[in-house]
XYZ file of C-alpha atoms in Angstrom:
435
model
C 0.000 0.000 0.000
C 2.845 2.387 0.827
C 4.300 1.797 -2.635
C 0.975 2.607 -4.302
C 0.712 5.801 -2.274
C 4.243 6.795 -3.225
C 3.599 6.347 -6.937
C 0.178 7.959 -6.700
C 1.692 10.996 -5.034
C 4.489 11.275 -7.567
C 2.082 11.084 -10.455
C -0.586 13.261 -8.916
C 2.050 15.971 -8.665
C 2.028 16.168 -12.442
C -1.595 17.377 -12.432
C -0.677 20.939 -11.622
C -1.778 24.513 -14.918
C -3.043 24.360 -19.100
C -0.538 24.107 -21.808
C -0.087 23.579 -25.518
C 0.698 20.248 -27.080
C 4.072 19.390 -28.503
C 4.311 21.264 -31.770
C 3.693 19.238 -34.901
C 6.866 20.476 -36.588
C 10.063 19.021 -38.053
C 12.512 17.092 -35.907
C 14.659 19.025 -33.501
C 17.757 20.420 -35.243
C 20.617 18.311 -33.954
C 23.919 19.414 -32.496
C 26.970 18.689 -34.645
C 28.731 15.317 -34.188
C 32.437 14.937 -33.406
C 34.734 11.916 -33.116
C 35.271 10.991 -29.427
C 39.044 11.424 -29.610
C 38.696 15.029 -30.777
C 36.828 15.779 -27.548
C 39.310 13.945 -25.321
C 37.331 10.714 -25.036
C 38.400 7.169 -25.705
C 36.180 5.365 -28.210
C 36.857 2.150 -26.293
C 35.727 3.805 -23.075
C 32.480 4.993 -24.596
C 31.947 1.520 -26.034
C 31.891 0.324 -22.395
C 29.144 2.849 -21.672
C 27.112 1.524 -24.599
C 27.790 -2.071 -23.593
C 26.581 -1.379 -20.061
C 23.293 0.069 -21.315
C 22.816 -2.712 -23.862
C 23.508 -5.243 -21.130
C 20.664 -3.852 -19.027
C 18.381 -4.296 -22.029
C 19.654 -7.787 -22.864
C 19.087 -8.976 -19.291
C 15.563 -7.579 -19.153
C 16.211 -4.847 -16.607
C 15.204 -2.216 -19.171
C 13.067 -2.389 -22.294
C 15.089 0.469 -23.753
C 17.290 3.479 -23.048
C 18.739 6.461 -24.897
C 21.891 8.337 -23.852
C 23.654 11.419 -25.182
C 27.087 12.831 -24.316
C 28.017 16.308 -25.556
C 31.316 18.152 -25.137
C 32.332 21.565 -26.473
C 28.884 21.813 -28.062
C 29.403 18.674 -30.171
C 27.765 15.278 -29.802
C 30.389 12.737 -28.769
C 28.005 9.819 -28.306
C 24.267 9.441 -28.962
C 23.069 5.872 -28.559
C 19.737 4.054 -28.478
C 19.233 0.556 -27.096
C 16.270 -1.782 -26.979
C 12.647 -0.954 -27.570
C 10.039 1.602 -26.582
C 8.293 -1.246 -24.784
C 9.137 -4.898 -24.247
C 6.724 -5.827 -27.033
C 6.997 -2.562 -28.885
C 8.950 -1.049 -31.786
C 12.654 -0.224 -31.510
C 13.796 2.725 -29.442
C 14.681 5.689 -31.668
C 16.522 8.953 -31.228
C 13.227 10.840 -31.347
C 11.404 8.672 -28.796
C 9.263 10.776 -26.464
C 9.579 10.243 -22.705
C 7.612 11.408 -19.698
C 10.317 13.408 -17.933
C 8.447 14.112 -14.681
C 10.679 16.136 -12.318
C 13.134 16.942 -15.078
C 10.448 19.533 -15.777
C 11.613 21.422 -12.684
C 14.740 23.011 -14.228
C 12.618 24.225 -17.154
C 10.210 25.896 -14.743
C 13.225 27.344 -12.951
C 14.416 28.913 -16.198
C 10.922 30.341 -16.751
C 11.104 31.876 -13.291
C 14.515 33.390 -13.957
C 13.342 34.951 -17.227
C 10.836 36.887 -15.125
C 13.525 37.559 -12.514
C 15.651 39.256 -15.168
C 12.631 41.361 -16.115
C 12.424 42.640 -12.528
C 9.133 40.875 -11.795
C 10.402 39.413 -8.504
C 13.437 39.279 -6.185
C 15.092 36.374 -4.389
C 14.489 37.782 -0.915
C 10.836 38.613 -1.568
C 8.413 36.644 0.597
C 6.458 34.097 -1.424
C 3.342 35.621 0.121
C 3.946 38.740 -1.993
C 2.823 36.667 -4.986
C 0.597 34.152 -3.186
C -1.094 36.092 -0.360
C -2.658 32.898 1.023
C 0.818 32.005 2.354
C 1.087 35.091 4.565
C 0.204 33.339 7.839
C 1.716 29.877 7.529
C 2.316 27.808 10.637
C 4.920 25.144 11.403
C 4.342 21.545 12.480
C 5.184 20.732 16.100
C 3.324 17.481 16.715
C 0.008 15.641 16.533
C -2.673 16.280 19.115
C -4.634 13.393 20.731
C -7.583 14.162 18.454
C -5.367 13.805 15.344
C -5.134 17.514 14.607
C -1.777 19.199 14.119
C -0.068 21.024 16.965
C 1.592 24.035 15.346
C 3.485 27.231 16.058
C 3.579 30.384 13.915
C 6.230 30.561 11.221
C 9.017 32.988 12.134
C 8.472 34.600 8.744
C 7.072 33.650 5.334
C 9.357 31.561 3.076
C 11.339 33.596 0.552
C 11.489 33.091 -3.180
C 15.094 31.871 -2.814
C 13.903 29.228 -0.367
C 11.029 28.301 -2.652
C 13.502 27.615 -5.481
C 15.881 25.658 -3.245
C 13.299 23.443 -1.485
C 14.156 25.031 1.865
C 10.934 26.950 2.470
C 9.346 24.256 4.636
C 6.814 22.883 2.139
C 6.286 19.117 1.674
C 5.361 16.868 -1.270
C 3.547 13.759 -0.122
C 6.144 11.498 -1.737
C 7.146 9.893 1.562
C 3.830 9.389 3.360
C 5.498 8.013 6.490
C 5.014 11.241 8.432
C 1.891 13.282 9.215
C 2.614 16.254 6.925
C 3.492 14.187 3.872
C 0.413 12.047 4.435
C -1.710 15.172 4.485
C -0.088 16.436 1.265
C -0.674 13.070 -0.434
C -4.309 13.019 0.623
C -5.199 16.666 0.135
C -2.736 18.794 -1.837
C -1.875 16.345 -4.604
C -5.522 15.680 -5.201
C -6.371 19.348 -5.693
C -8.807 19.968 -8.552
C -7.928 23.575 -9.309
C -5.239 26.189 -8.767
C -7.240 27.819 -5.974
C -7.835 24.450 -4.336
C -4.122 23.595 -4.585
C -3.020 26.883 -2.991
C -5.756 26.785 -0.369
C -4.890 23.293 0.818
C -1.187 24.124 1.106
C -2.057 27.240 3.104
C -4.164 25.167 5.492
C -1.338 22.711 6.262
C 1.670 23.503 8.440
C 5.201 23.723 7.110
C 7.493 20.820 8.051
C 10.108 23.210 9.477
C 10.775 26.900 9.935
C 11.666 28.512 6.594
C 15.349 28.248 5.735
C 16.194 25.557 8.283
C 15.734 22.303 6.360
C 15.992 20.983 2.801
C 12.927 18.949 1.854
C 11.825 18.011 -1.642
C 8.456 19.628 -2.137
C 5.701 21.082 -4.277
C 7.764 24.271 -4.451
C 8.217 24.064 -8.216
C 4.503 23.598 -8.815
C 4.072 26.769 -6.768
C 6.677 28.402 -9.015
C 4.610 27.411 -12.032
C 1.620 29.255 -10.601
C 3.789 32.315 -9.954
C 5.010 32.241 -13.571
C 1.395 32.300 -14.696
C 0.483 35.136 -12.343
C 3.462 37.331 -13.260
C 3.353 36.678 -17.007
C -0.390 36.673 -17.539
C 0.015 33.483 -19.579
C -0.504 29.794 -18.918
C 2.679 28.014 -17.905
C 2.697 26.013 -21.130
C 2.192 29.058 -23.325
C 4.959 30.935 -21.521
C 7.394 28.029 -21.897
C 6.469 27.643 -25.547
C 7.000 31.309 -26.349
C 10.059 32.046 -24.216
C 11.925 28.701 -24.126
C 10.784 25.984 -26.542
C 10.287 28.058 -29.690
C 13.570 30.026 -29.388
C 15.496 26.820 -28.646
C 13.704 24.874 -31.408
C 12.534 22.285 -28.895
C 9.806 20.885 -31.127
C 9.061 17.744 -29.119
C 8.553 19.172 -25.636
C 5.191 20.041 -24.102
C 2.543 19.175 -21.534
C 0.589 16.863 -23.829
C 1.186 14.762 -26.911
C -0.886 15.138 -30.111
C -2.175 11.994 -31.864
C 0.334 12.208 -34.726
C 3.201 11.729 -32.238
C 1.589 9.138 -29.979
C 3.467 6.243 -31.591
C 6.766 7.843 -30.552
C 5.972 7.653 -26.819
C 7.934 5.165 -24.725
C 5.722 2.754 -22.802
C 5.792 3.355 -19.064
C 6.746 0.565 -16.663
C 6.973 0.263 -12.907
C 9.128 -2.017 -10.791
C 6.754 -4.318 -8.930
C 8.279 -5.257 -5.557
C 5.939 -8.209 -5.082
C 6.668 -9.821 -8.437
C 10.271 -8.529 -8.561
C 10.059 -7.472 -12.172
C 8.912 -4.651 -14.422
C 5.209 -4.500 -15.155
C 3.246 -2.003 -17.288
C 2.263 1.085 -15.340
C -1.476 1.475 -15.682
C -4.609 2.911 -14.145
C -4.089 5.783 -11.726
C -0.328 5.578 -12.235
C -0.427 6.874 -15.799
C -1.688 10.358 -16.527
C -3.578 11.037 -19.735
C -1.255 13.124 -21.930
C -3.443 12.827 -25.032
C -5.114 16.165 -24.263
C -4.272 19.392 -22.442
C -4.277 18.974 -18.651
C -6.619 21.006 -16.495
C -3.509 22.222 -14.682
C 0.013 21.858 -16.090
C 2.616 20.858 -13.519
C 5.728 23.008 -13.220
C 7.111 20.249 -11.039
C 6.601 17.236 -13.273
C 4.300 17.512 -16.279
C 6.464 17.714 -19.408
C 7.221 15.119 -22.032
C 10.331 15.510 -24.182
C 13.021 13.736 -26.186
C 16.720 13.303 -25.587
C 17.519 15.550 -28.553
C 15.141 18.289 -27.400
C 16.397 18.341 -23.839
C 19.948 18.431 -25.181
C 19.229 21.852 -26.658
C 17.964 23.047 -23.288
C 21.090 21.656 -21.575
C 23.441 23.178 -24.142
C 21.773 26.551 -23.662
C 22.528 26.344 -19.949
C 26.079 25.153 -20.525
C 26.584 28.071 -22.912
C 25.550 30.490 -20.189
C 21.971 31.018 -21.339
C 22.108 31.163 -25.144
C 22.009 28.805 -28.125
C 22.234 29.465 -31.858
C 21.977 33.206 -31.370
C 18.910 33.022 -29.114
C 19.503 34.264 -25.571
C 17.174 32.873 -22.920
C 19.057 34.012 -19.801
C 22.109 36.109 -18.984
C 25.299 34.216 -18.020
C 25.197 35.640 -14.500
C 21.638 34.357 -14.085
C 22.604 30.811 -15.071
C 25.553 31.042 -12.668
C 23.157 32.103 -9.913
C 20.948 29.095 -10.593
C 23.893 26.702 -10.254
C 25.237 28.306 -7.064
C 24.426 26.671 -3.728
C 21.509 28.508 -2.114
C 21.257 26.489 1.098
C 22.129 28.028 4.445
C 25.114 26.934 6.500
C 22.680 25.500 9.037
C 21.245 23.162 6.416
C 24.633 22.276 4.954
C 26.064 21.460 8.380
C 23.110 19.354 9.468
C 22.914 15.591 9.412
C 19.787 15.577 7.263
C 20.325 14.044 3.793
C 20.424 14.327 0.862
C 22.177 17.693 0.703
C 24.889 18.351 3.244
C 28.608 18.966 3.338
C 29.411 15.303 4.029
C 27.934 14.384 0.629
C 29.689 17.192 -1.216
C 26.489 18.549 -2.754
C 24.313 21.572 -2.290
C 21.228 22.871 -4.005
C 20.868 25.959 -6.156
C 17.744 27.323 -7.809
C 15.957 24.173 -9.046
C 19.241 22.268 -9.525
C 21.398 20.024 -7.349
C 24.985 21.317 -7.362
C 28.329 19.534 -6.860
C 30.418 21.461 -4.331
C 33.140 18.878 -3.719
C 33.710 16.309 -6.474
C 35.902 14.183 -4.204
C 32.863 13.532 -2.023
C 30.049 13.808 -4.546
C 31.401 11.707 -7.414
C 33.352 12.028 -10.632
C 31.673 15.141 -12.043
C 33.595 18.395 -11.869
C 32.874 20.913 -9.146
C 30.012 23.162 -10.172
C 28.169 20.383 -12.004
C 24.413 20.902 -11.796
C 21.772 18.251 -12.372
C 18.391 16.699 -11.710
C 16.230 13.784 -12.852
C 12.700 12.464 -13.158
C 10.483 9.884 -11.458
C 10.554 7.554 -14.482
C 14.349 7.334 -14.439
C 15.437 10.156 -16.745
C 18.587 11.948 -15.599
C 21.117 14.563 -16.673
C 24.106 16.507 -15.474
C 25.826 19.600 -16.847
C 29.542 19.964 -16.049
C 30.838 23.484 -16.819
C 34.368 22.636 -15.630
C 34.737 19.994 -18.343
C 32.363 21.713 -20.789
C 30.125 18.677 -21.164
C 26.688 17.366 -20.376
C 25.103 13.928 -20.333
C 21.465 12.908 -20.754
C 19.921 9.520 -20.064
C 16.299 8.563 -20.627
C 14.507 5.442 -19.478
C 10.835 4.908 -18.624
C 10.736 3.062 -15.302
C 8.890 4.221 -12.187
C 10.265 3.004 -8.848
C 13.573 1.986 -10.479
C 15.244 1.980 -7.055
C 13.571 -1.371 -6.423
C 15.863 -3.029 -8.992
C 19.518 -3.065 -7.869
C 20.688 -3.344 -11.486
C 19.265 0.035 -12.490
C 18.979 1.757 -9.121
C 22.237 3.663 -9.676
C 22.148 3.940 -13.464
C 22.907 7.671 -13.236
C 25.985 7.135 -11.042
C 27.089 4.163 -13.138
C 26.878 6.222 -16.311
C 28.882 9.047 -14.711
C 31.710 6.705 -13.769
C 31.824 5.262 -17.288
C 31.783 8.716 -18.904
C 34.620 10.106 -16.812
C 36.622 6.889 -17.113
C 36.419 7.433 -20.885
C 37.559 11.090 -20.633
C 41.269 10.441 -21.178
C 42.373 13.940 -22.147
C 40.267 16.713 -20.526
C 42.563 19.343 -22.106
C 41.202 18.676 -25.597
């Protein structure tokens, strides 16, 4: 039952503002291709990366996977393995995936476009834009009658804290505590924007603002703020200010019929049967039509090639092919740790000094590569509930994208750490970083 609640919460989070479909236009213009050696990589090393992914397919741990490695703005390796579904057609380079929380960085960029326009400031209280959050309270305990014992918040969460998951909001993804249970039951089932905001305002924060990192509905809240400040739906704003300029023709909040056959089938790891089974029923949102509310935290579908253009824009400091989305200093701000010393020096995972990672504005950030892994310091990243992942490494001028379509992948030891495994293989293959 706990597993069903976890998946239900993760998927219900994708129900949140309206948006256009993926544009029915030509394939995404690709980045130029370069031989691995010209970018400092060993072809043999990258063959090990491909062999690892193919091995996961051959042994039935994945129906399919696509990966892309880009350095110096050139594609070093773009590989597809397996099928879109175990009984489906072959995986292709233009396969569409549900990217879930990999939507969050896109919403973050939308927010920062408005930040550059002077529409909001990092130290503004969130209540300036959502007045319902002006009198939030903080969880202290549970009373004998089941109600929450609370204390007043010291102050409203700030916009910086909203974008770094340190404002005190929850998600409902770990319904093993009273606040997350309440989010799973009430917030994630909201039927409208007003209902969503109202239910959050009624529930206490999990901690005083700025004192704890907790993954939350913060980015869905950001999506609502984008709509309020821009006067547009979240999908329309993203289409006009991000997708169209970047020629991301396969990214949107719903999928038109003419592209339906390109969608990867969604699977879930079933702990009882110890194998992948088709995700169905309440676990699969209908993306065949515009959603009532498009989720800034998890509603987009995209392709590896499309998301590569978004990643290259960020690696370039906010521009691609002559189209500037953000200023370089704004991208740098997004990939700078925004967590307080109190949070970084705490024992609460997953972001603390012992792990060598912090959190910026809608990105995780590597602060110490010796502790965090092989990526260079300053690497920023995130992933999605169905197993998609990416990292952008400015130090080595590269990024990597991986896309699979498996919910609850952590249940399978073979794919649980596919993101870390791919990172080790990529950096093992980088023989000459000076090139």
